[in-house]
CSV table of C-alpha atoms in Angstrom, one decimal:
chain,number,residue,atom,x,y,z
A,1,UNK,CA,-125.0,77.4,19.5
A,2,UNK,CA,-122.6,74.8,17.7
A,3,UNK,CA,-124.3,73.1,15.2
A,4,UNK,CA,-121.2,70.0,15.3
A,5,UNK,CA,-122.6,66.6,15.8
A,6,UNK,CA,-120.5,65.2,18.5
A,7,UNK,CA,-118.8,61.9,17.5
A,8,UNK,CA,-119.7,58.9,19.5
A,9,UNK,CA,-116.4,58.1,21.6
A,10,UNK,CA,-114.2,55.4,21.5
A,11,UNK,CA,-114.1,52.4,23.9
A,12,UNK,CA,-109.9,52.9,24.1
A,13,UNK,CA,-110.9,56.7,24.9
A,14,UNK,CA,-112.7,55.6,28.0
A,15,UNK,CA,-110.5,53.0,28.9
A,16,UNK,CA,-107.8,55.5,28.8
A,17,UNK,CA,-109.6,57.5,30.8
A,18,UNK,CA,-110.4,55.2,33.8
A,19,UNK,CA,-106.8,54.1,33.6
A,20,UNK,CA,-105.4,57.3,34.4
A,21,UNK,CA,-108.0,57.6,37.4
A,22,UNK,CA,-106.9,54.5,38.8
A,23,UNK,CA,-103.0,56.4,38.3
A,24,UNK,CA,-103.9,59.7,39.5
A,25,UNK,CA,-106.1,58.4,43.2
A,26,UNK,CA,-103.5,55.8,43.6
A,27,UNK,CA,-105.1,52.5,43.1
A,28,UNK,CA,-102.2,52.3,40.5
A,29,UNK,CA,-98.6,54.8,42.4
A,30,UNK,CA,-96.2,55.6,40.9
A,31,UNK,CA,-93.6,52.8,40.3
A,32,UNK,CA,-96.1,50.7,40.2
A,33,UNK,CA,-96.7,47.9,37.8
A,34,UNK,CA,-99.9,47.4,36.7
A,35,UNK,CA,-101.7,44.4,36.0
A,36,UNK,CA,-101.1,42.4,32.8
A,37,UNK,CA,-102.9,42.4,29.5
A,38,UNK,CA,-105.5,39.2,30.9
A,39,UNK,CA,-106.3,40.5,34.0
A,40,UNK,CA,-107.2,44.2,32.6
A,41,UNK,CA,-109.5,42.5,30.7
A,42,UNK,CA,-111.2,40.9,32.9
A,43,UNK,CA,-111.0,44.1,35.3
A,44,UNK,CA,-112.2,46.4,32.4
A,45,UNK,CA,-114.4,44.4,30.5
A,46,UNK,CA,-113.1,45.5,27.3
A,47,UNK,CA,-110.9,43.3,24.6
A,48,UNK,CA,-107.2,42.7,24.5
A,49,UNK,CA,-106.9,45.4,21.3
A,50,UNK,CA,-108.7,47.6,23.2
A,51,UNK,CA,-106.2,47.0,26.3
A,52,UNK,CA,-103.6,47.8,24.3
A,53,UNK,CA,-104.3,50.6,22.0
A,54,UNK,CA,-105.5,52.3,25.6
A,55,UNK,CA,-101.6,51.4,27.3
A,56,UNK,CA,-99.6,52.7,23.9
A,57,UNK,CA,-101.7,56.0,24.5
A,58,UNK,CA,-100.6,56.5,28.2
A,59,UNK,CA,-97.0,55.6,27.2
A,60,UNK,CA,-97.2,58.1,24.8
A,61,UNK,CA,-98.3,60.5,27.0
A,62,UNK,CA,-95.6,59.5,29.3
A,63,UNK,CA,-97.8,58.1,32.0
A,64,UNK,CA,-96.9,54.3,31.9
A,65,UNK,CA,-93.4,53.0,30.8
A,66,UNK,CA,-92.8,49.8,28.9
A,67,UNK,CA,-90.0,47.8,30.7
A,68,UNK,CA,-89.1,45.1,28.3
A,69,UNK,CA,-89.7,41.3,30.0
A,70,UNK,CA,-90.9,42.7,33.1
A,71,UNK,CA,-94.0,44.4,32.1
A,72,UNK,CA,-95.5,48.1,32.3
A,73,UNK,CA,-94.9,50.4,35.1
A,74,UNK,CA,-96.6,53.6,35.8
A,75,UNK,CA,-94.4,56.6,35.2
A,76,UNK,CA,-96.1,59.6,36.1
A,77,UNK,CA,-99.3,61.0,38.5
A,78,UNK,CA,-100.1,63.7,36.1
A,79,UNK,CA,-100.7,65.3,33.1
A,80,UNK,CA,-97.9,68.1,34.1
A,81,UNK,CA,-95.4,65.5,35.3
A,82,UNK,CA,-95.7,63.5,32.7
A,83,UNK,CA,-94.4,66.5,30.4
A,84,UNK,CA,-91.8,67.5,32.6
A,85,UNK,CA,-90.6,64.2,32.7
A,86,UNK,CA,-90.5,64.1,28.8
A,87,UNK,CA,-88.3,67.0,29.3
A,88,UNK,CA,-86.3,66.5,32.2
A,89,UNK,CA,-83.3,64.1,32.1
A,90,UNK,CA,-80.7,63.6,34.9
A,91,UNK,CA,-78.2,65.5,32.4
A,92,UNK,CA,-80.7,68.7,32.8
A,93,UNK,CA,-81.2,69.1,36.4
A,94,UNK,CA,-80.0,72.2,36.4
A,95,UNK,CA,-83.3,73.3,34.8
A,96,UNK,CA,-85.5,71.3,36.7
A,97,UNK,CA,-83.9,73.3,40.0
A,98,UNK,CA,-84.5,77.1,38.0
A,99,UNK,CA,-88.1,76.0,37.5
A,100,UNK,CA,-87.8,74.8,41.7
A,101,UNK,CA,-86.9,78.2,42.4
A,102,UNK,CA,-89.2,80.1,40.8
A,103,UNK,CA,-92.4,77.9,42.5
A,104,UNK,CA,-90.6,77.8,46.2
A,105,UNK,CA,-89.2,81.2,46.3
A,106,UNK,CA,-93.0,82.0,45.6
A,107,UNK,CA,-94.4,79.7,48.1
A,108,UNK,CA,-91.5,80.7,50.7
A,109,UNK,CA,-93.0,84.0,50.3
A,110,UNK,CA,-96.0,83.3,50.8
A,111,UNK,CA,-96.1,80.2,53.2
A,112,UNK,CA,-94.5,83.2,56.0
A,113,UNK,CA,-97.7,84.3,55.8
A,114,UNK,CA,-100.0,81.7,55.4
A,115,UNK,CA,-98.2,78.8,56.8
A,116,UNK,CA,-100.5,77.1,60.3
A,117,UNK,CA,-98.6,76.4,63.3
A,118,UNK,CA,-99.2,72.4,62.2
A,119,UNK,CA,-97.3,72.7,58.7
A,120,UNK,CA,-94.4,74.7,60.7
A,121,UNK,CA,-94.7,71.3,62.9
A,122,UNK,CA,-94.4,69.1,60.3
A,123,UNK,CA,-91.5,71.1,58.6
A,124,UNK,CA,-89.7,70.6,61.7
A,125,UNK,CA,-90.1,67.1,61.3
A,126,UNK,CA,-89.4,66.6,58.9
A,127,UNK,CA,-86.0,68.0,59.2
A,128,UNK,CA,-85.5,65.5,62.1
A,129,UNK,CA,-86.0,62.7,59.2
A,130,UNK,CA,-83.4,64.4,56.8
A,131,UNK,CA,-80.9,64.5,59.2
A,132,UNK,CA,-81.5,61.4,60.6
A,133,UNK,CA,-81.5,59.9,56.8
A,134,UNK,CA,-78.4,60.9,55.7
A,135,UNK,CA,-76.4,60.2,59.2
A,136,UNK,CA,-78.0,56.7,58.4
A,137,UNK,CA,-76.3,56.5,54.8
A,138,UNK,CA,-80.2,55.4,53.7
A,139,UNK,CA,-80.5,57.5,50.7
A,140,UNK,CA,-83.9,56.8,49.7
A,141,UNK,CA,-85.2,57.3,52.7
A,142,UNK,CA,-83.6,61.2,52.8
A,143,UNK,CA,-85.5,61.4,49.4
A,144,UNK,CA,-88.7,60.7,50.5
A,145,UNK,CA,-88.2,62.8,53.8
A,146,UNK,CA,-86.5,65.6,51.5
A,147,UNK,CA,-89.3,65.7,48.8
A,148,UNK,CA,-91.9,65.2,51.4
A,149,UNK,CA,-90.2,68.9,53.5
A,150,UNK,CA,-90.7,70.7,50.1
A,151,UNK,CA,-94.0,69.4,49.2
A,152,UNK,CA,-95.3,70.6,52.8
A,153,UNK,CA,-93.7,73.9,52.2
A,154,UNK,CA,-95.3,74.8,49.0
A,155,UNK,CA,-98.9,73.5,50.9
A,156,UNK,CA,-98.1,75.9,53.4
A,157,UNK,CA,-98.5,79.0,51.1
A,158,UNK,CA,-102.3,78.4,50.8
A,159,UNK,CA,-102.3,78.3,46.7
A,160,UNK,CA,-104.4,74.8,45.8
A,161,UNK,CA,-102.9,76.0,42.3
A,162,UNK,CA,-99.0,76.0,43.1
A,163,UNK,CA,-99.4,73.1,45.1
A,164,UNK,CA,-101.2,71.3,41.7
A,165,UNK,CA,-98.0,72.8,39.9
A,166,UNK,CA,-95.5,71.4,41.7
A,167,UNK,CA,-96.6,68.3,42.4
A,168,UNK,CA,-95.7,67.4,39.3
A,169,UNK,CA,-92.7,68.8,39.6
A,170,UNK,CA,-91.8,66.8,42.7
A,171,UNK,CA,-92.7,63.4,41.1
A,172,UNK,CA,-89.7,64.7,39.0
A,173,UNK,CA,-87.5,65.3,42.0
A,174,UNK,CA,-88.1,61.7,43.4
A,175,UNK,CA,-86.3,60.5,39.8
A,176,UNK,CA,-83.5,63.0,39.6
A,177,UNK,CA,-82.7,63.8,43.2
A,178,UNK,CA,-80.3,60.8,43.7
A,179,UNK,CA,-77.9,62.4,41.1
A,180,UNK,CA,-78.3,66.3,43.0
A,181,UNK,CA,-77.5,64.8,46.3
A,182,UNK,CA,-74.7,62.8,44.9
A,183,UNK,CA,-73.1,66.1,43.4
A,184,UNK,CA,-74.0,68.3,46.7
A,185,UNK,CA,-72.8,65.6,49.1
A,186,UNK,CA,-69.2,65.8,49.5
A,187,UNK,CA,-69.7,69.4,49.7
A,188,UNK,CA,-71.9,70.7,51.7
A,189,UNK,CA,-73.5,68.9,55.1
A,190,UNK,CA,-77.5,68.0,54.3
A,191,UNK,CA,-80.2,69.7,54.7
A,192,UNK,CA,-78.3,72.8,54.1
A,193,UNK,CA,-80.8,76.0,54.1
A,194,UNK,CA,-83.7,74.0,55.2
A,195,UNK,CA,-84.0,74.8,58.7
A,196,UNK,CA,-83.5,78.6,58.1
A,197,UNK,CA,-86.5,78.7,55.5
A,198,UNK,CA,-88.3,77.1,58.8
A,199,UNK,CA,-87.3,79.3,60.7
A,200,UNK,CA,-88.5,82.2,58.3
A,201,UNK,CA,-91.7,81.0,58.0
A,202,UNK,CA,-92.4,80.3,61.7
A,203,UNK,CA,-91.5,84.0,62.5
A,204,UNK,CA,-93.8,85.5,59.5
A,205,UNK,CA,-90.6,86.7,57.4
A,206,UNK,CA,-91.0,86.6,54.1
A,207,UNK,CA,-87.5,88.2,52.7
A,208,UNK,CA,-85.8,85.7,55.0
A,209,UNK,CA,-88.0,83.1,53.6
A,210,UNK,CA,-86.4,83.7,50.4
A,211,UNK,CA,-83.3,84.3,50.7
A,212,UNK,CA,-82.9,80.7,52.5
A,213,UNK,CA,-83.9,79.4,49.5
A,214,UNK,CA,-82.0,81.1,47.9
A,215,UNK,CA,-79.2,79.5,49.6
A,216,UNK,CA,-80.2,75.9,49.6
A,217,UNK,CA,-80.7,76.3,45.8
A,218,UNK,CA,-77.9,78.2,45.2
A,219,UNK,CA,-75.4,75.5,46.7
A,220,UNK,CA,-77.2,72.8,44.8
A,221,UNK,CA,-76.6,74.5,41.4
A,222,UNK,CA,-72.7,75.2,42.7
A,223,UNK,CA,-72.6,71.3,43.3
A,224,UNK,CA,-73.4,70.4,39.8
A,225,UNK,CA,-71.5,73.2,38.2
């Protein structure tokens, strides 16, 4: 048994604390700003110090980001994407699509196994966004769709923990993807490779699962080489 007296904890601690709840259920999202100094002390009942010794903490950690005149903005969902994103600039997307492959070529795997006629569905559709995204020049919107297709396919393999894992990966994607798709679009016709690992998974086949990620991941590294 420890015989440490636990220190009492601090206010900011707590307030730190509730702050990234209200990030990680999405009472604050991502790209959000949050409310300024007067009103989260009103909301939080704490003082202004308090405020914002609790904000330089989450900035720290990578979670909120500072945008000078125009107040604080939520950066990141997690923990894990909040270190990735410390890591990851759009000069090193080349790593961010080898750490990709290794969590979708497992979930590819996997997904032809586990995958429910419903995710296949939604797969499907969202394919039909993709396309219909970039035909429609909207480049966000293919984002969203894109990111969304990949999520879904990772949930599909039936691994709570992979899915955890690359979420915070995918808050990533949403910041960097612009600059992929810029380098892959002249080249190659969108969503290249993405309705094969569909089709893969539908029909239970695991090595053709992975090899059509392979190929969508191996034309997007091309692109940027």
């Amino acid at each position: 048994m420890s015989t440490q007296i636990e220190r009492p904890r601090r206010t900011s601690e707590m307030v730190v604390e509730r702050m990234q709840e209200l990030i990680r259920t999405g009472d604050w999202p991502v790209g959000s700003r949050i409310p300024a100094e007067p009103q989260l002390v009103e909301q939080l009942g704490v003082g202004r110090n308090t405020i914002r010794e609790a904000v330089r903490a989450l900035e720290h950690a990578g979670f909120l980001e500072p945008r000078r005149g125009d107040g604080t903005y939520v950066r990141s969902r997690n923990l894990l994407a909040a270190a990735i994103g410390r890591c990851v600039s759009s000069t090193e997307v080349l790593e961010l699509l080898q750490v990709r492959r290794a969590l979708e070529r497992e979930a590819a795997g996997s997904a032809a196994r586990n995958r429910t006629d419903d995710q296949v569905q939604t797969l499907r559709d969202l394919l039909v966004a993709m396309r219909s995204a970039f035909d429609d020049n909207d480049l966000q919107r293919y984002i969203d769709a894109d990111i969304a297709f990949h999520t879904t396919l990772v949930a599909a393999a039936g691994n709570s923990l992979l899915s955890e894992l690359y979420a915070g990966v995918a808050e990533v994607m949403g910041r960097t993807h612009a600059t992929l798709i810029a380098a892959d679009v002249d080249a190659h016709p969108h969503p290249t490779g993405h309705a094969e690992v569909v089709e893969a998974i539908s029909k239970g086949d695991s090595a053709a699962a992975l090899a059509a990620v392979d190929h969508y991941l191996n034309k997007s590294v091309e692109a940027l080489s």
